[in-house]
XYZ file of C-alpha atoms in Angstrom:
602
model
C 69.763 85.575 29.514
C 70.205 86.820 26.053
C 72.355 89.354 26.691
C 74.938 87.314 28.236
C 74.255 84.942 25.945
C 75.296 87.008 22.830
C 78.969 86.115 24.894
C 78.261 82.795 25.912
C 75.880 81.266 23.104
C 78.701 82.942 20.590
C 81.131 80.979 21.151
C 80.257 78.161 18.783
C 81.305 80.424 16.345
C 84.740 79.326 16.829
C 84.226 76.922 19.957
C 84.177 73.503 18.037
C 86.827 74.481 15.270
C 89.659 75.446 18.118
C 88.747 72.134 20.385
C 89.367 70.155 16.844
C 92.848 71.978 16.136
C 93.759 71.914 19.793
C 92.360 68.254 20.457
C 92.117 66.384 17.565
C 90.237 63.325 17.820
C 89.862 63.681 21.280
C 87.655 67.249 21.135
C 84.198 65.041 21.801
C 85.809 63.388 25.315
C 87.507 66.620 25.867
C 84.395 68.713 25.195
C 82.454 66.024 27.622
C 85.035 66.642 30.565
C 84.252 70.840 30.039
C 80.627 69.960 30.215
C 81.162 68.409 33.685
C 83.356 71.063 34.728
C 80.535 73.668 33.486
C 77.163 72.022 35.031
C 79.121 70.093 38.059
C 81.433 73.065 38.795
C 81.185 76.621 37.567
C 76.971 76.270 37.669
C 77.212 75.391 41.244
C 79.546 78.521 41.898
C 78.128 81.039 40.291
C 74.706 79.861 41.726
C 76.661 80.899 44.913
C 77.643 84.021 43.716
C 74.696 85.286 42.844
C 73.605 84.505 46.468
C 76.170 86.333 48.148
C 76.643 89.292 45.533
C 73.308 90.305 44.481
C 73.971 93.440 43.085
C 76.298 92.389 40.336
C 79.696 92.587 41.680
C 80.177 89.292 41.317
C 83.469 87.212 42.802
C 85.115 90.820 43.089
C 83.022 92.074 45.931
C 83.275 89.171 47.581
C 86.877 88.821 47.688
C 87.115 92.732 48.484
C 85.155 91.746 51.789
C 88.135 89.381 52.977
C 90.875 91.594 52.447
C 90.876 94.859 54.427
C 92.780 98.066 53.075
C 95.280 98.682 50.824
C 95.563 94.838 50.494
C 91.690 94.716 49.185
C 92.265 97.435 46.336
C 94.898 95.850 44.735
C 93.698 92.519 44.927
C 90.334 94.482 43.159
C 92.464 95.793 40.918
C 94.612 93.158 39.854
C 91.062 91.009 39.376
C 89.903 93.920 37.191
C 92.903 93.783 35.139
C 91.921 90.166 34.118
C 88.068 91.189 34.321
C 89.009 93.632 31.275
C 91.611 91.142 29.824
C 88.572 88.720 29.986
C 86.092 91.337 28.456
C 87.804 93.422 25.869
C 89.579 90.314 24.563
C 85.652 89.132 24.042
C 84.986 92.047 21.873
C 87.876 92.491 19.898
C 88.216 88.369 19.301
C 84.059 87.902 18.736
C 84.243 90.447 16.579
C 87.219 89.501 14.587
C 85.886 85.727 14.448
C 82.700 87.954 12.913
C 84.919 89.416 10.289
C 86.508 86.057 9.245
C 82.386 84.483 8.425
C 82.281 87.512 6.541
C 85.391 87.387 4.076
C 85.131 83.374 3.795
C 81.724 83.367 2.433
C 81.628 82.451 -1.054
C 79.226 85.605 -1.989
C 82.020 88.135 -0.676
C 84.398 89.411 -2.478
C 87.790 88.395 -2.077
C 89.317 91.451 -2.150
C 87.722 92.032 1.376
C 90.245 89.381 2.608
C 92.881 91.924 3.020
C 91.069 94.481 5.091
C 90.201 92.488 8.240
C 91.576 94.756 10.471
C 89.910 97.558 9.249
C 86.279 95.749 9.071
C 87.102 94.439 12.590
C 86.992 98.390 13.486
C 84.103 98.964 11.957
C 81.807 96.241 14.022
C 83.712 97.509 16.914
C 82.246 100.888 16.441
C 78.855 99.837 15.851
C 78.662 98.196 18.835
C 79.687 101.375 20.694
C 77.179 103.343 18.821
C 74.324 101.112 19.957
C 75.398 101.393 23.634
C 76.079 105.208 23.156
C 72.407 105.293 21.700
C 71.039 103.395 25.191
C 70.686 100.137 27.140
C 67.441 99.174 26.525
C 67.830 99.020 22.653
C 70.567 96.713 23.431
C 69.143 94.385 25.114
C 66.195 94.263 22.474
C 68.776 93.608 20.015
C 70.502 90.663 21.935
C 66.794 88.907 22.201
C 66.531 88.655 18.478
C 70.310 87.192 17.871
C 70.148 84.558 20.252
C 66.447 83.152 19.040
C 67.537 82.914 15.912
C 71.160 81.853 16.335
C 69.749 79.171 18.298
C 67.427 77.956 16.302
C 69.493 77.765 13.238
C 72.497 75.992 15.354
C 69.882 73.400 15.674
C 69.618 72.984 12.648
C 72.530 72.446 11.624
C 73.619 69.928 14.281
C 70.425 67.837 13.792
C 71.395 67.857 10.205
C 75.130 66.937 11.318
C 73.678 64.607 13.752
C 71.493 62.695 11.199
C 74.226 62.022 8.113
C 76.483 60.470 11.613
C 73.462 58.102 11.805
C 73.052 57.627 7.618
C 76.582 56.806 7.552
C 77.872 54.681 10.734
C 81.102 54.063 9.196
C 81.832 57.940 10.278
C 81.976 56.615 13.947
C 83.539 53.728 13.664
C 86.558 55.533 11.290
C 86.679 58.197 14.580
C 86.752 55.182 16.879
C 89.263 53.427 14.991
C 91.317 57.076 14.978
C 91.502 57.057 18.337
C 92.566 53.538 18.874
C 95.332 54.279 16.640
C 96.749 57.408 17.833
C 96.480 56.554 21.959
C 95.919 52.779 22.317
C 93.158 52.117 25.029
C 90.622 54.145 26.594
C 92.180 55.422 29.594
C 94.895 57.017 27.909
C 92.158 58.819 25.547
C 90.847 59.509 28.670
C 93.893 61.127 30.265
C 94.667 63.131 27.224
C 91.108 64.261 27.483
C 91.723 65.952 30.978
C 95.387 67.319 30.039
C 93.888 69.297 26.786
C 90.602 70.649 27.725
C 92.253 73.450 29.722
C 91.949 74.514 25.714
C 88.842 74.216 25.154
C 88.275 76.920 28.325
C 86.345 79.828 25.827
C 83.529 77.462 25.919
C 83.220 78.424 29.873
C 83.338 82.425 29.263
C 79.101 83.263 29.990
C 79.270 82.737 33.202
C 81.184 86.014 34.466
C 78.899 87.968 32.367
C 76.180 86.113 33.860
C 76.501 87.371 37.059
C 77.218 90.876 36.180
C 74.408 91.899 34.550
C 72.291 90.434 37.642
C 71.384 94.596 38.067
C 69.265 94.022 35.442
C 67.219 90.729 36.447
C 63.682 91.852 37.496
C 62.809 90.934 41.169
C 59.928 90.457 43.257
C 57.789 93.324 44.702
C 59.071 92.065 47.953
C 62.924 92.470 47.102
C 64.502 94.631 49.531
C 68.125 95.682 48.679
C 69.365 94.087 51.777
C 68.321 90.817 50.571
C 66.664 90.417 46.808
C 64.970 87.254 46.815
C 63.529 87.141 43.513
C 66.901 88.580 41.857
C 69.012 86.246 43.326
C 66.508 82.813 42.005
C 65.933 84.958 38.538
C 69.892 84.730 38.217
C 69.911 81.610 39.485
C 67.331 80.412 36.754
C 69.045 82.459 34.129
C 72.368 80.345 34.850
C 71.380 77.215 34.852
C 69.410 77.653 31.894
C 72.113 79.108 29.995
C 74.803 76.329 31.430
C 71.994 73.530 30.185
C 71.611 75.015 26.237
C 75.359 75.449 25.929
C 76.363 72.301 27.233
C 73.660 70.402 24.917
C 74.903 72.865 22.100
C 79.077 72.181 23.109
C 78.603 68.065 22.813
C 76.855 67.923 19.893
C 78.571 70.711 18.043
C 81.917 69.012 18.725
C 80.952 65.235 18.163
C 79.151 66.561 14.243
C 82.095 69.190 13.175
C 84.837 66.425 14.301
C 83.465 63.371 12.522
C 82.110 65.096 9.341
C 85.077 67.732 8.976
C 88.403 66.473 7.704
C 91.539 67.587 9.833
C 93.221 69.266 7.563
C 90.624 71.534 6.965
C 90.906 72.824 11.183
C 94.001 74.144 9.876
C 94.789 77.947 9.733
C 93.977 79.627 7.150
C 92.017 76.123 6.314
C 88.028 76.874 5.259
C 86.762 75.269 9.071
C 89.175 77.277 10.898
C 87.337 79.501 13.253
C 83.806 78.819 11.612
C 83.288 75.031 11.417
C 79.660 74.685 12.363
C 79.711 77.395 8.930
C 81.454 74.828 7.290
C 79.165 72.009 8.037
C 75.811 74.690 6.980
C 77.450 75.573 3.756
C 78.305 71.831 3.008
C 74.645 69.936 4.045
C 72.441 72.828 3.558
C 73.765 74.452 0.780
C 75.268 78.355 -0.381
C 71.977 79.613 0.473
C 71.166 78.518 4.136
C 75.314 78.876 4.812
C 74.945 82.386 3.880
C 71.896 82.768 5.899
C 73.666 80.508 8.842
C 76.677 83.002 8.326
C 74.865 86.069 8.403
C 73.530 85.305 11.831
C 76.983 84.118 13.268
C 78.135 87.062 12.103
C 75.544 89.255 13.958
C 76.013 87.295 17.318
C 79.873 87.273 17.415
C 79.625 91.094 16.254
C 77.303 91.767 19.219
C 79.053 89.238 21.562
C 81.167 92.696 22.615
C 77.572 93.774 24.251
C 77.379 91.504 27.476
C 81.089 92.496 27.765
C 80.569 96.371 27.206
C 77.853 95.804 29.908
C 80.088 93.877 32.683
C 82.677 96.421 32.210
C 79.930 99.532 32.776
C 78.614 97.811 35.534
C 82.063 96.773 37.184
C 84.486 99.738 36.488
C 81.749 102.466 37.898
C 81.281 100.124 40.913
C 84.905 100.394 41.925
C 87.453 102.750 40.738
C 85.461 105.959 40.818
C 84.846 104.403 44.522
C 88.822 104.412 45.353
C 89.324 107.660 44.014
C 91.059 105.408 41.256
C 88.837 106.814 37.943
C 87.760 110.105 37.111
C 83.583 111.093 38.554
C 82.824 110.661 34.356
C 83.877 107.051 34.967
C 80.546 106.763 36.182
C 78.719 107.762 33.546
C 78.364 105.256 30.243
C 78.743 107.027 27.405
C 81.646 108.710 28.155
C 83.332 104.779 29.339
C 81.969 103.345 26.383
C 84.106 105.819 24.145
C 87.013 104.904 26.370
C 86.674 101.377 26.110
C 86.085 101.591 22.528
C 89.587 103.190 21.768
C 90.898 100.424 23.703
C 89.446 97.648 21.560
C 90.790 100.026 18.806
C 94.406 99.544 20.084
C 94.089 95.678 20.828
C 92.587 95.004 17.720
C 94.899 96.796 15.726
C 98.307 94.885 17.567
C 96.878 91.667 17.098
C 96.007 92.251 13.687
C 92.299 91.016 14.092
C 93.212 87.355 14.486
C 91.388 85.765 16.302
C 93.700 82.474 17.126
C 96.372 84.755 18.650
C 93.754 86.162 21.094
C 92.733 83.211 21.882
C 95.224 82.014 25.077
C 94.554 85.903 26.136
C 91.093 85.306 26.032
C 91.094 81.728 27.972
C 93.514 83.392 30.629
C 91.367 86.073 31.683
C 87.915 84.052 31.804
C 89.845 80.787 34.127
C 91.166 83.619 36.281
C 87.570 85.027 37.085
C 86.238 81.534 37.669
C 89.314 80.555 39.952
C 88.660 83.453 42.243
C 85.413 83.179 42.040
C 85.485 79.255 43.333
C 87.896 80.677 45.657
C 85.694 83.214 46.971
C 82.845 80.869 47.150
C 84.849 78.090 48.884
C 85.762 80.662 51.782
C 81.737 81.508 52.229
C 80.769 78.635 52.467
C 83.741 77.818 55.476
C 82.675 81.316 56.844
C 79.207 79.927 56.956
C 80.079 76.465 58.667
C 78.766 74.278 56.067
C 81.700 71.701 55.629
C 80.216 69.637 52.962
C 79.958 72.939 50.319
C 83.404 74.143 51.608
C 84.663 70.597 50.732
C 82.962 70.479 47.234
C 83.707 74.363 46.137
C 87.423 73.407 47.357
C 87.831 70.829 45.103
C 86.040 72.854 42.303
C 88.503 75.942 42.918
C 91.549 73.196 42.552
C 90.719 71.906 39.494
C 89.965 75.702 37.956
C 93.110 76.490 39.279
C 95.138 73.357 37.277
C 92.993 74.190 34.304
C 94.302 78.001 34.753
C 97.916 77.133 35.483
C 97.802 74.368 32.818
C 96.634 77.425 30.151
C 99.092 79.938 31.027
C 101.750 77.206 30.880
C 100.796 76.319 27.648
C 99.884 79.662 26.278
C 101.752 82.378 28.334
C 100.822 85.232 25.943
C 97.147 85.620 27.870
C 99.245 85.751 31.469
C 101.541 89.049 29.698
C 98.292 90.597 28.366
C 96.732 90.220 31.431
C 99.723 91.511 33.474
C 99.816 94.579 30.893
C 96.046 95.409 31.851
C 96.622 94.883 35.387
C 99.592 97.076 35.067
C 97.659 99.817 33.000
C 94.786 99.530 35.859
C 96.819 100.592 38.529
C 99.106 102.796 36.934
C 95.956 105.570 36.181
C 94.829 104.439 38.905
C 96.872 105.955 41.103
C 97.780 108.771 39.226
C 93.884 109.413 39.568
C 94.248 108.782 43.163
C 96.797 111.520 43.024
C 95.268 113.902 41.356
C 91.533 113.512 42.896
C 93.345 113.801 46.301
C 92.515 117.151 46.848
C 89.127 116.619 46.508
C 86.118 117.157 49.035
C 84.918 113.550 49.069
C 82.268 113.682 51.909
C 79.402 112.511 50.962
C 77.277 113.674 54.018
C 77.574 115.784 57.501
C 75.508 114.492 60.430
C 75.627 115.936 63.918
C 74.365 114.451 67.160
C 72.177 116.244 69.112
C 75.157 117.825 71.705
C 77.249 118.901 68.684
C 74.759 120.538 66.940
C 74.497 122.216 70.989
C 78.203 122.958 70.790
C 77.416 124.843 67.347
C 74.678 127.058 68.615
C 76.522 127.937 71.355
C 79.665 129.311 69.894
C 77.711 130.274 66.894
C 76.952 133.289 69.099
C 80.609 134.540 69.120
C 83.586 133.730 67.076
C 83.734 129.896 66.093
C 86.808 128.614 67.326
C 88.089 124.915 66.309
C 91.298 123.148 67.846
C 92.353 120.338 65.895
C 94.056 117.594 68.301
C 95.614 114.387 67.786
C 94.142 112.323 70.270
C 96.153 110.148 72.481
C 95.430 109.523 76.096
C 92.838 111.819 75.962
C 93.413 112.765 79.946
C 93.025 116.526 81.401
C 97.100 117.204 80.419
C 96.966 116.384 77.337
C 93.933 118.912 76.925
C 95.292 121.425 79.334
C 98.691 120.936 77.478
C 97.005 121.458 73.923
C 95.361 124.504 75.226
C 98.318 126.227 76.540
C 99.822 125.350 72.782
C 97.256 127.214 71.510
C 97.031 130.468 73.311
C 100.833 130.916 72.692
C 100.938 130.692 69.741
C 98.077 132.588 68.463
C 96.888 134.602 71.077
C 93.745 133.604 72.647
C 91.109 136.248 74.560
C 89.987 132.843 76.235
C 88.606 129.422 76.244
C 85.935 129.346 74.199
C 87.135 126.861 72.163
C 86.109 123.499 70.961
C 88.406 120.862 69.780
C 88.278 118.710 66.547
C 89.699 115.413 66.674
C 89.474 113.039 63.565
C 90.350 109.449 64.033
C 90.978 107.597 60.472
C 89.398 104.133 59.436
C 90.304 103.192 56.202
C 92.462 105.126 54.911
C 92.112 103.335 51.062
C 88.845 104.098 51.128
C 88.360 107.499 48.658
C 84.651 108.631 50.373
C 82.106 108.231 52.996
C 80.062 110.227 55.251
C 81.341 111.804 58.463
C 78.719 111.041 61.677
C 80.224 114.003 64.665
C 79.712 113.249 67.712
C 79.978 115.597 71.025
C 81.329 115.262 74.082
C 82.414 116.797 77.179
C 85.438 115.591 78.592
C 87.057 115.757 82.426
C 83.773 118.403 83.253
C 85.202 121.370 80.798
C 86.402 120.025 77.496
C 84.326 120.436 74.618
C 85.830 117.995 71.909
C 83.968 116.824 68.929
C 84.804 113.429 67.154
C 84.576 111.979 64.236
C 86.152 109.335 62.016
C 86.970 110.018 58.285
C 88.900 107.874 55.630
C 91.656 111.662 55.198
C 92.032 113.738 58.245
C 92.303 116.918 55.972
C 88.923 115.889 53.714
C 87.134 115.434 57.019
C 88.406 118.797 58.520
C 87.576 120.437 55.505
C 83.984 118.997 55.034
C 83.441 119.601 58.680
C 84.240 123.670 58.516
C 82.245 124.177 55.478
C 79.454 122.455 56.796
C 79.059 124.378 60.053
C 79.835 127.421 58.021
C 76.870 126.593 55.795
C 74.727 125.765 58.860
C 75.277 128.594 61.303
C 76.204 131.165 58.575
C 79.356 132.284 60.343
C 83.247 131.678 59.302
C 84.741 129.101 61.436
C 88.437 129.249 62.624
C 90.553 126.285 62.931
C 93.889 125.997 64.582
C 96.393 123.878 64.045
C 100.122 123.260 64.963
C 102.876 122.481 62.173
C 103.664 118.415 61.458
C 107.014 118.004 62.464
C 109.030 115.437 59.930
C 109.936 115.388 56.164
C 107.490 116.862 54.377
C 107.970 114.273 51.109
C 107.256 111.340 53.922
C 104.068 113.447 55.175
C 102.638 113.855 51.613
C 103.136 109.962 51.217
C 101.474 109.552 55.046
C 98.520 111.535 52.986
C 97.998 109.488 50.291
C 98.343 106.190 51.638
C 97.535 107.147 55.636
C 94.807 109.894 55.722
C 97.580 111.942 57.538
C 100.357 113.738 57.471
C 100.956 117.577 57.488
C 97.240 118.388 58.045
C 97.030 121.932 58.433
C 97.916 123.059 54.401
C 96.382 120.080 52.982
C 93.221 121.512 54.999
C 93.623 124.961 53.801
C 94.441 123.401 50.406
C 91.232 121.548 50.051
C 89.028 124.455 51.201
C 90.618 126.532 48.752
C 89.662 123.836 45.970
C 85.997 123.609 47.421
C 85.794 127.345 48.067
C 86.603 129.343 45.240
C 85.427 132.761 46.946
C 88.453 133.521 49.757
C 85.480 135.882 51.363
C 83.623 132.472 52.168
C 86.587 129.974 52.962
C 86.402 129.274 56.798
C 90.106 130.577 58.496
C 93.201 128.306 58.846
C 95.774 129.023 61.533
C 99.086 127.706 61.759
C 100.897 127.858 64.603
């Protein structure tokens, strides 16, 4: 819980100063509708998530389950995109927010003011050095932060809490406000719901929450089919978090608004970004603020941590899957350098400021939740339970106002997002392109009358025909054949044929499971299905090379048709011209020509 909430808990850093700026007077009501929305409508969903996605995928997965093919990749990587708009922006803004406690406290020196970028970078990198140094310590790390920034948050809002009791003239001048500005309750009311799509930062644990699930302890009876005592740890860990934060969001904004004068929400104003600071530096003197500060600091510097651990537990999940990343995408200290330079680069355009990341920020966190209620909402109608699919419906519309309302309002988070999504898929298909090539079988298995077929002709020369299957009937066999011993010549019929049938062709790996048959009394035809009918050739040869310990032969005919269209059929089909692709991924698997099993074109 404490290592998402380093994201979560962090955000009353800055949490009640941007409600004030962005909702004046209103920020308590405001605040109060986002603590509905939180308990009464993201809790309940990402209880649900948990549920269906145990292993930390989180709304992705489950979407990527609807959506078959090409379709389900891009809608995976278009979520990504605003997964890493959601969780870089969390880094590079926590730790800018960090930067600003640190140059407005009255025991730094001033001249520190004008580096902010440059101290930004510095908490940026280490954060990456504790993550390059290992998980463990960082989650030992997050423990400490979150006691103690808890614990002095209470303080200070009890403090805040009791001069709004000493002085009840506080409320009644904030009552009064409000009168004045809107007129009766119901329009407070209604301004309430049109500006807390603003307050939305104060929503952003619960993405995180889900994603480090992986690391939730189970029960000894957990299977990974269906993890029991993951799935209610998670749940617990929620709700828990969703409770604190709530508590923390009301009373934090109902304090820093009546005790903090407006002007001072203002840019560049002392409360901007840091008022709960504000209010510890005022009640509780230099002393405590600097103490208060010192923590905040910590938190939103290490606030990049939950983040840096979605990200290593989504990217490695999926684009190394598609073919989409590089094989060191999986590994975390080489993506933690990677992601690092990219903080680098964001923090450096936006000057380390942390209101102009805000709407960025916002954008990719409502987007998550919306597709997450979404996802949820479809479950639940999968599963026949009408009353949930009515409820997570009306949760998904009202995420999807509060998202449309922010990009409306603040259309810079939609282009950042669309710039990530556009980066995402960009290498990602160049990766696709150049990983192409690659043997991605994971395993070979045989049934028991192939692995016949290979003992028998393992005897003589090992003779493969690869055939497109069609009607399957004795012409097109006795057709094929004929083909065959024109063009290259055969003694006789000792041959087997090959024939690959693709599935998905977006998939980037699997396993191939050959089967045998015997078709119309004399056909000896194995089958198989593969995601590339090249790959699959290829893995098949080497692996009865590897089990029989003689060169196979395969023979093919040439692809008629363009051959620019039949490299695109590749890529995007599994198909295409076959037989060089074939000879071309042997020759990548098989550096020694003396091993590589025989292609023949015909």
């Amino acid at each position: 819980m404490c290592l998402t909430g380093v994201d979560y808990f962090s955000t009353l850093g800055y949490q009640p100063g941007i409600a004030a700026l962005a909702a004046g007077a209103v920020s308590p009501i405001a605040t109060l509708v986002l603590v509905a929305l939180t308990l009464f409508g993201a809790l309940p969903v990402y209880r649900r998530v948990a549920h269906e996605s145990p292993r930390g995928e989180g709304s992705v997965a489950m979407l990527e389950r609807l959506l078959p093919f090409w379709r389900g990749k891009l809608f995976v990587l278009v979520l990504l995109g605003f997964a890493a708009t959601d969780f870089l922006i969390t880094m590079t803004l926590s730790a800018a927010d960090a930067t600003a406690h640190i140059v407005e406290n009255p025991a730094v020196p001033e001249f520190l003011g004008d580096h902010r970028v440059l101290i930004t970078l510095v908490l940026l990198a280490v954060l990456a050095a504790v993550f390059l140094k290992g998980f463990t310590e960082a989650i030992g790390i997050a423990v400490v932060l979150v006691a103690v920034y808890l614990a002095l948050n209470l303080v200070v809002v009890g403090v805040g809490l009791w001069h709004v009791i000493s002085a009840p003239a506080v409320v009644t001048d904030w009552t009064e406000a409000l009168t004045a500005q809107h007129g009766n309750p119901l329009v407070v009311v209604g301004i309430a719901l049109l500006v807390f799509p603003r307050l939305a930062l104060g929503l952003s644990g619960f993405e995180t929450g889900v994603a480090v699930m992986p690391q939730v302890q189970g029960d000894d009876a957990d299977t990974d089919e269906r993890p029991a005592g993951r799935i209610r740890g998670t749940r617990r860990l929620l709700t828990t978090a969703a409770v604190v934060m709530s508590c923390f969001l009301i009373t934090s904004s109902f304090v820093t608004t009546l005790l903090i004068p407006a002007a001072e929400f203002q840019p560049g104003a002392p409360a901007n970004g840091r008022a709960l600071a504000y209010l510890a530096h005022g009640y509780l003197g230099t002393g405590f603020g600097t103490v208060y500060d010192v923590s905040t600091i910590a938190i939103l510097w290490f606030a990049g941590a939950s983040a840096m651990a979605g990200m290593l537990n989504l990217i490695p999940r999926y684009l190394p899957r598609y073919g989409m990343a590089p094989e060191w995408a999986r590994a975390v200290r080489p993506l933690v350098l990677v992601l690092t330079g990219i903080a680098f680069v964001v923090t450096w355009l936006f000057d380390a400021d942390v209101d102009a990341q805000g709407g960025a920020y916002a954008t990719g966190v409502l987007v998550l939740m919306t597709s997450a209620s979404i996802a949820v909402t479809l479950a639940a109608r999968r599963s026949r339970q009408r009353a949930l699919t009515v409820g997570f419906g009306v949760v998904a519309a009202v995420f999807s106002y509060t998202t449309v309302a922010n990009v409306v309002e603040r259309p810079d988070g939609l282009k950042i997002g669309a710039f990530f999504i556009a980066a995402i898929v960009l290498v990602s298909f160049l990766s696709r392109l150049s990983r192409s090539l690659e043997l991605r079988t994971t395993s070979v298995v045989f049934d028991a009358k192939a692995e016949l077929f290979l003992r028998d002709c393992a005897r003589r020369r090992l003779r493969l025909i690869a055939n497109e299957p069609d009607d399957r009937d004795p012409e097109e066999y006795r057709r094929k054949l004929e083909e065959t011993h024109r063009e290259h010549d055969f003694p006789d019929d000792d041959v087997v044929f090959v024939e690959v049938t693709v599935g998905d062709p977006s998939e980037f790996e699997g396993g191939l499971d050959v089967r045998g048959e015997i078709l119309h009394g004399r056909y000896r035809v194995l089958t198989l299905e593969a995601t590339s009918v090249p790959n699959a050739l290829a893995a098949l040869l080497l692996e009865i090379r590897d089990r029989t310990g003689r060169l196979p032969h395969v023979y093919f005919g040439w692809s008629e048709g363009n051959p620019l269209v039949n490299l695109l059929r590749f890529l995007l089909f599994g198909a295409g011209e076959v037989a060089p692709v074939t000879r071309e991924v042997l020759r990548e698997a098989e550096r020694d020509p003396a091993r590589r099993p025989h292609v023949h074109v015909g």
